[in-house]
Amino acid sequence: SKTMFPGLRLGYMVLPRGLVEPFVTGVNELHRAGNVPMQAALAEFITQGFFASHIRRMRGIYAARLHLLQETIAQRYAGSEVEVCGSDAGLHLVLLLPSRCDDRAIVQEAAAAGIGVRPLSAYYHEPAGAPRGLLLGYGGVAEEQIVPAFEALASILDRYLLIKPKAAKNHLGIGTC
């Protein structure tokens, strides 16, 4: 359901024919019946090819968001200690930070500013020795919000990275003090 509408609360599996019956039996034993009309509508949506069309359309949208986020990060942090990885799957990037950065504190500050990111260290059994970084999701962020949201996050990150803010420019494009 995440690929269409999370509130739909439906999922499906594509199985080899030999596994269909055992899985149906297992699901019937473990779960109550779902929303049967919604399941029928979803099955028709998939059968008629609308789901595949939706996926193709969303791939383009997500690719544009990913590219914009990567470009924004590169413009801000090219040549710095910040590394980007994890763009091969999912709808997120991992921003790797130097070990001196407290990713959990950064996440708290970001949340206070209305920015939702997750600390990479939270995904490790031993967070104290885990790599520091941020999980940046872009799937649910409108393209026009990506740059301003990242700039707001970067203003927080820069303090932890010990990077001085870029000098403001006047109307002539000359840096000011």
XYZ file of N, CA and C in Angstrom:
531
model
N 0.816 -1.200 0.000
C 0.000 0.000 0.000
C 0.857 1.261 0.000
N 2.120 1.158 0.402
C 2.987 2.335 0.456
C 3.226 2.930 -0.929
N 3.198 2.095 -1.960
C 3.454 2.597 -3.307
C 2.254 3.328 -3.895
N 1.094 3.198 -3.268
C -0.085 3.890 -3.780
C -0.611 4.905 -2.783
N -1.054 4.402 -1.643
C -1.690 5.246 -0.649
C -1.598 4.515 0.687
N -0.759 4.995 1.604
C -0.550 4.265 2.861
C -1.830 3.988 3.644
N -2.809 4.867 3.558
C -4.056 4.670 4.283
C -4.896 3.531 3.739
N -4.545 3.026 2.579
C -5.277 1.928 1.965
C -5.190 0.664 2.820
N -4.060 0.481 3.473
C -3.827 -0.645 4.388
C -4.032 -1.996 3.711
N -3.590 -2.102 2.467
C -3.650 -3.363 1.740
C -2.271 -3.704 1.223
N -1.987 -4.966 1.188
C -0.740 -5.434 0.603
C -1.034 -6.639 -0.270
N -0.073 -7.019 -1.068
C -0.246 -8.195 -1.904
C 1.104 -8.858 -2.095
N 1.066 -10.106 -2.536
C 2.293 -10.847 -2.802
C 2.158 -11.533 -4.150
N 3.248 -11.592 -4.875
C 3.316 -12.353 -6.121
C 4.106 -13.611 -5.784
N 3.434 -14.756 -5.882
C 4.027 -16.024 -5.448
C 4.056 -17.036 -6.584
N 4.986 -17.982 -6.512
C 4.919 -19.121 -7.437
C 3.618 -19.885 -7.171
N 3.047 -20.460 -8.207
C 1.752 -21.148 -8.073
C 1.737 -22.150 -6.917
N 2.825 -22.857 -6.723
C 2.874 -23.872 -5.683
C 2.789 -23.325 -4.265
N 3.037 -22.046 -4.093
C 2.989 -21.448 -2.751
C 1.694 -20.693 -2.473
N 0.864 -20.512 -3.488
C -0.358 -19.728 -3.300
C -1.252 -20.345 -2.234
N -1.570 -21.633 -2.372
C -2.487 -22.268 -1.425
C -1.957 -22.249 0.007
N -0.672 -22.616 0.255
C -0.187 -22.546 1.640
C -0.228 -21.120 2.216
N 0.062 -20.136 1.392
C 0.020 -18.761 1.894
C -1.408 -18.314 2.180
N -2.342 -18.678 1.319
C -3.747 -18.330 1.559
C -4.210 -18.964 2.863
N -3.855 -20.225 3.071
C -4.223 -20.910 4.316
C -3.620 -20.193 5.521
N -2.351 -19.856 5.428
C -1.685 -19.165 6.534
C -2.293 -17.809 6.829
N -2.564 -17.052 5.796
C -3.164 -15.724 5.985
C -4.543 -15.858 6.613
N -5.323 -16.830 6.148
C -6.659 -17.031 6.711
C -6.606 -17.433 8.180
N -5.564 -18.139 8.573
C -5.414 -18.545 9.969
C -4.981 -17.383 10.859
N -4.190 -16.482 10.307
C -3.592 -15.421 11.116
C -4.364 -14.102 11.126
N -5.117 -13.832 10.096
C -5.735 -12.511 9.963
C -7.235 -12.613 9.743
N -7.905 -11.564 10.213
C -9.325 -11.444 9.905
C -9.462 -10.970 8.463
N -10.621 -11.158 7.909
C -10.856 -10.705 6.534
C -10.675 -9.193 6.460
N -10.043 -8.762 5.404
C -9.842 -7.332 5.195
C -11.050 -6.716 4.524
N -10.848 -5.570 3.983
C -11.887 -4.844 3.279
C -12.034 -5.470 1.886
N -12.977 -6.391 1.746
C -13.122 -7.168 0.515
C -13.408 -6.281 -0.698
N -14.311 -5.304 -0.628
C -14.516 -4.443 -1.804
C -13.241 -3.682 -2.196
N -12.483 -3.238 -1.221
C -11.239 -2.528 -1.516
C -10.225 -3.477 -2.154
N -10.181 -4.717 -1.670
C -9.287 -5.709 -2.266
C -9.668 -5.969 -3.720
N -10.957 -6.068 -3.989
C -11.417 -6.303 -5.363
C -11.060 -5.120 -6.260
N -11.232 -3.918 -5.747
C -10.887 -2.722 -6.524
C -9.387 -2.679 -6.803
N -8.579 -3.022 -5.805
C -7.128 -3.037 -5.990
C -6.725 -4.096 -7.016
N -7.341 -5.271 -6.942
C -7.038 -6.333 -7.908
C -7.362 -5.863 -9.328
N -8.477 -5.193 -9.497
C -8.857 -4.675 -10.818
C -7.878 -3.592 -11.273
N -7.485 -2.735 -10.369
C -6.512 -1.666 -10.647
C -5.210 -2.269 -11.177
N -4.752 -3.342 -10.538
C -3.515 -4.015 -10.962
C -3.729 -4.726 -12.297
N -4.812 -5.479 -12.411
C -5.092 -6.261 -13.616
C -5.202 -5.376 -14.856
N -5.815 -4.227 -14.723
C -6.014 -3.325 -15.864
C -4.757 -2.545 -16.242
N -3.667 -2.712 -15.467
C -2.406 -2.052 -15.806
C -2.235 -0.658 -15.223
N -3.208 -0.216 -14.432
C -3.114 1.128 -13.858
C -2.011 1.228 -12.805
N -1.790 0.139 -12.088
C -0.738 0.153 -11.068
C 0.631 0.297 -11.721
N 0.870 -0.462 -12.792
C 2.154 -0.365 -13.503
C 2.351 1.044 -14.049
N 1.289 1.636 -14.561
C 1.359 3.011 -15.072
C 1.683 3.987 -13.938
N 1.053 3.776 -12.806
C 1.306 4.614 -11.623
C 2.774 4.508 -11.195
N 3.300 3.301 -11.172
C 4.697 3.087 -10.773
C 5.643 3.793 -11.737
N 5.381 3.680 -13.044
C 6.235 4.373 -14.027
C 6.212 5.882 -13.797
N 5.042 6.428 -13.569
C 4.911 7.872 -13.330
C 5.655 8.281 -12.060
N 5.488 7.511 -10.999
C 6.112 7.850 -9.721
C 7.628 7.718 -9.791
N 8.135 6.774 -10.577
C 9.592 6.642 -10.734
C 10.194 7.942 -11.238
N 9.550 8.554 -12.219
C 10.034 9.828 -12.756
C 10.000 10.934 -11.720
N 8.928 10.992 -10.963
C 8.796 12.011 -9.915
C 9.865 11.807 -8.851
N 10.026 10.567 -8.395
C 11.020 10.287 -7.355
C 12.440 10.504 -7.857
N 12.694 10.176 -9.119
C 14.033 10.401 -9.687
C 14.360 11.891 -9.704
N 13.381 12.721 -10.035
C 13.604 14.176 -10.042
C 13.878 14.682 -8.628
N 13.144 14.181 -7.646
C 13.364 14.588 -6.251
C 14.746 14.157 -5.771
N 15.116 12.920 -6.095
C 16.430 12.409 -5.705
C 17.531 13.265 -6.316
N 17.422 13.543 -7.604
C 18.441 14.347 -8.291
C 18.551 15.734 -7.656
N 17.420 16.356 -7.382
C 17.436 17.687 -6.770
C 18.089 17.644 -5.387
N 17.761 16.648 -4.588
C 18.365 16.528 -3.258
C 19.866 16.290 -3.366
N 20.283 15.407 -4.264
C 21.717 15.147 -4.441
C 22.452 16.406 -4.892
N 21.879 17.143 -5.821
C 22.507 18.378 -6.302
C 22.593 19.421 -5.195
N 21.549 19.535 -4.403
C 21.527 20.500 -3.304
C 22.601 20.163 -2.278
N 22.725 18.889 -1.950
C 23.759 18.452 -1.004
C 25.142 18.712 -1.586
N 25.338 18.362 -2.843
C 26.648 18.541 -3.484
C 27.050 20.012 -3.522
N 26.109 20.888 -3.826
C 26.426 22.318 -3.863
C 26.832 22.830 -2.489
N 26.203 22.306 -1.471
C 26.460 22.795 -0.114
C 27.717 22.170 0.488
N 27.931 20.881 0.239
C 28.971 20.162 0.978
C 30.062 19.537 0.109
N 30.197 19.956 -1.128
C 31.270 19.429 -1.978
C 32.614 19.688 -1.316
N 33.447 18.666 -1.253
C 34.772 18.805 -0.663
C 34.789 18.805 0.853
N 33.653 18.558 1.483
C 33.609 18.544 2.950
C 33.693 17.107 3.462
N 33.509 16.948 4.751
C 33.550 15.622 5.378
C 32.241 14.860 5.205
N 31.237 15.495 4.651
C 29.924 14.880 4.480
C 29.938 13.980 3.246
N 29.410 12.772 3.401
C 29.309 11.830 2.282
C 27.853 11.431 2.099
N 27.482 11.148 0.868
C 26.128 10.706 0.559
C 26.194 9.271 0.057
N 25.301 8.432 0.552
C 25.211 7.062 0.050
C 23.770 6.582 0.171
N 23.529 5.399 -0.347
C 22.219 4.780 -0.182
C 21.166 5.210 -1.167
N 21.557 5.724 -2.323
C 20.543 6.164 -3.284
C 20.108 5.053 -4.231
N 20.642 3.851 -4.058
C 20.339 2.749 -4.973
C 18.964 2.127 -4.744
N 18.404 2.297 -3.569
C 17.117 1.679 -3.266
C 16.335 2.557 -2.304
N 15.051 2.411 -2.324
C 14.205 3.154 -1.410
C 14.013 4.597 -1.837
N 13.408 5.356 -0.961
C 13.117 6.764 -1.213
C 13.816 7.621 -0.171
N 15.096 7.333 0.015
C 15.886 8.056 1.006
C 17.360 8.055 0.605
N 18.088 8.935 1.234
C 19.549 8.982 1.133
C 20.102 8.904 2.541
N 21.337 8.466 2.645
C 22.035 8.518 3.923
C 23.119 9.576 3.797
N 23.107 10.501 4.717
C 24.120 11.547 4.786
C 25.075 11.136 5.901
N 26.271 10.664 5.536
C 27.257 10.243 6.532
C 27.980 11.466 7.070
N 28.119 11.519 8.381
C 28.729 12.659 9.059
C 29.981 12.218 9.801
N 30.860 13.153 10.126
C 32.035 12.805 10.937
C 31.598 12.269 12.302
N 32.424 11.438 12.900
C 32.074 10.801 14.173
C 31.869 11.800 15.305
N 32.400 13.004 15.188
C 32.216 14.002 16.250
C 30.792 14.568 16.277
N 30.034 14.322 15.227
C 28.669 14.849 15.136
C 27.698 13.940 15.884
N 26.858 14.528 16.678
C 25.837 13.795 17.418
C 24.569 13.765 16.561
N 24.378 12.674 15.820
C 23.249 12.624 14.891
C 21.902 12.693 15.603
N 21.826 12.180 16.825
C 20.561 12.236 17.569
C 20.232 13.666 18.000
N 21.233 14.416 18.381
C 21.008 15.824 18.740
C 20.597 16.626 17.506
N 21.220 16.328 16.379
C 20.865 17.010 15.127
C 19.404 16.729 14.792
N 18.980 15.482 14.939
C 17.600 15.100 14.648
C 16.633 15.847 15.566
N 16.988 15.990 16.833
C 16.123 16.724 17.766
C 15.993 18.187 17.356
N 17.101 18.807 16.996
C 17.055 20.203 16.550
C 16.257 20.328 15.262
N 16.456 19.387 14.365
C 15.719 19.414 13.098
C 14.219 19.270 13.355
N 13.845 18.370 14.250
C 12.427 18.180 14.576
C 11.824 19.458 15.143
N 12.588 20.147 15.994
C 12.106 21.411 16.559
C 11.889 22.455 15.465
N 12.624 22.317 14.359
C 12.484 23.243 13.228
C 11.472 22.725 12.197
N 10.812 21.605 12.509
C 9.805 21.055 11.608
C 10.356 20.193 10.491
N 11.585 19.701 10.658
C 12.232 18.880 9.634
C 12.341 17.455 10.156
N 11.809 16.506 9.414
C 11.833 15.108 9.836
C 12.972 14.332 9.201
N 13.971 13.993 9.986
C 15.071 13.126 9.559
C 15.304 12.109 10.670
N 16.031 11.045 10.365
C 16.296 10.006 11.372
C 17.793 9.850 11.575
N 18.206 9.542 12.811
C 19.638 9.334 13.061
C 20.072 7.947 12.593
N 21.164 7.891 11.872
C 21.690 6.612 11.400
C 22.071 5.718 12.576
N 22.600 6.304 13.639
C 23.048 5.511 14.790
C 21.909 4.730 15.436
N 20.673 5.162 15.252
C 19.525 4.469 15.841
C 19.295 3.097 15.210
N 19.895 2.844 14.062
C 19.710 1.578 13.365
C 20.776 0.553 13.734
N 21.575 0.849 14.730
C 22.659 -0.044 15.149
C 22.395 -0.560 16.553
N 22.811 -1.807 16.789
C 22.648 -2.425 18.102
C 23.444 -1.667 19.160
N 24.628 -1.226 18.812
C 25.490 -0.457 19.714
C 25.613 0.965 19.162
N 24.653 1.845 19.444
C 24.669 3.193 18.873
C 25.926 3.996 19.187
N 26.564 3.725 20.319
C 27.745 4.516 20.696
C 28.870 4.387 19.677
N 29.066 3.215 19.117
C 30.146 3.017 18.157
C 29.683 3.054 16.705
N 28.421 3.363 16.499
C 27.855 3.348 15.147
C 28.309 4.556 14.339
N 28.292 4.417 13.023
C 28.574 5.587 12.184
C 27.533 6.666 12.456
N 27.919 7.891 12.284
C 27.009 9.016 12.478
C 26.466 9.431 11.120
N 25.205 9.738 11.095
C 24.613 10.172 9.841
C 23.130 10.417 9.986
N 22.538 10.829 8.894
C 21.114 11.121 8.870
C 20.463 10.389 7.706
N 19.291 9.855 7.955
C 18.486 9.250 6.914
C 17.529 10.331 6.420
N 17.679 10.707 5.150
C 16.872 11.774 4.563
C 15.863 11.167 3.595
N 14.610 11.159 3.970
C 13.568 10.667 3.076
C 13.102 11.783 2.155
N 12.868 11.444 0.888
C 12.400 12.455 -0.057
C 11.100 12.047 -0.745
N 10.610 10.860 -0.481
C 9.408 10.372 -1.156
C 8.174 11.199 -0.874
N 8.026 11.669 0.340
C 6.836 12.428 0.718
C 7.043 13.927 0.750
N 8.135 14.394 0.158
C 8.438 15.829 0.163
C 8.239 16.366 -1.249
N 7.421 17.396 -1.381
C 7.199 18.003 -2.696
C 8.511 18.586 -3.211
N 8.700 18.525 -4.512
C 9.957 18.972 -5.118
C 10.305 20.404 -4.718
N 9.307 21.279 -4.671
C 9.582 22.681 -4.335
C 9.955 22.886 -2.865
N 9.763 21.879 -2.036
C 10.126 21.980 -0.619
C 11.517 21.420 -0.320
N 12.100 20.696 -1.255
C 13.367 20.009 -0.991
C 14.496 20.982 -0.689
N 14.702 21.977 -1.531
C 15.818 22.911 -1.320
C 15.644 23.702 -0.029
N 14.491 24.348 0.216
C 14.373 25.088 1.475
C 14.482 24.202 2.715
N 13.937 22.994 2.639
C 14.028 22.089 3.793
C 15.474 21.685 4.036
N 16.208 21.374 2.964
C 17.601 20.982 3.160
C 18.436 22.164 3.639
N 18.181 23.350 3.140
C 18.930 24.525 3.602
C 18.691 24.761 5.093
N 17.469 24.561 5.543
C 17.176 24.699 6.973
C 17.925 23.630 7.774
N 17.944 22.403 7.265
C 18.697 21.336 7.922
C 20.186 21.651 7.901
N 20.681 22.152 6.782
C 22.110 22.463 6.649
C 22.543 23.535 7.641
N 21.666 24.473 7.951
C 22.043 25.501 8.932
C 22.271 24.873 10.306
N 21.560 23.805 10.599
C 21.781 23.061 11.850
C 23.057 22.232 11.727
N 23.187 21.515 10.625
C 24.361 20.661 10.409
C 25.665 21.443 10.468
N 25.669 22.626 9.882
C 26.902 23.418 9.815
C 27.494 23.687 11.195
N 26.647 23.857 12.181
C 27.161 24.082 13.545
C 27.896 22.840 14.053
N 27.386 21.674 13.747
C 28.025 20.431 14.180
C 29.269 20.128 13.351
N 29.244 20.541 12.101
C 30.387 20.323 11.217
C 31.448 21.403 11.381
N 31.137 22.416 12.173
C 32.022 23.559 12.412
C 32.292 24.324 11.120
N 31.248 24.450 10.303
C 31.340 25.212 9.061
C 30.695 26.564 9.307
N 31.401 27.612 8.955
C 30.848 28.955 9.117
C 29.781 29.180 8.053
N 28.702 29.886 8.415
C 27.668 30.170 7.417
C 28.250 30.976 6.264
N 27.726 30.735 5.073
C 28.190 31.492 3.917
C 27.780 32.946 4.095
N 28.670 33.851 3.703
C 28.393 35.277 3.840
C 27.217 35.662 2.954
N 26.367 36.512 3.487
C 25.239 37.014 2.708
C 25.769 37.930 1.615
N 25.049 38.002 0.519
C 25.471 38.874 -0.576
C 24.490 40.032 -0.697
N 25.037 41.207 -1.012
C 24.156 42.352 -1.216
C 23.585 42.317 -2.626
N 22.836 43.324 -3.009
C 22.173 43.333 -4.310
C 23.155 43.338 -5.479
N 24.427 43.639 -5.231
C 25.436 43.625 -6.286
C 26.100 42.257 -6.410
N 25.723 41.321 -5.520
C 26.322 39.994 -5.555
C 27.665 39.933 -4.850
N 27.986 40.964 -4.058
C 29.261 41.019 -3.348
C 29.027 40.554 -1.921
N 29.890 39.689 -1.436
C 29.752 39.188 -0.078
C 29.860 40.300 0.950
N 29.079 40.166 2.015
C 29.119 41.147 3.098
C 29.607 40.474 4.362
N 30.055 41.266 5.308
C 30.555 40.729 6.576
C 29.461 40.666 7.600
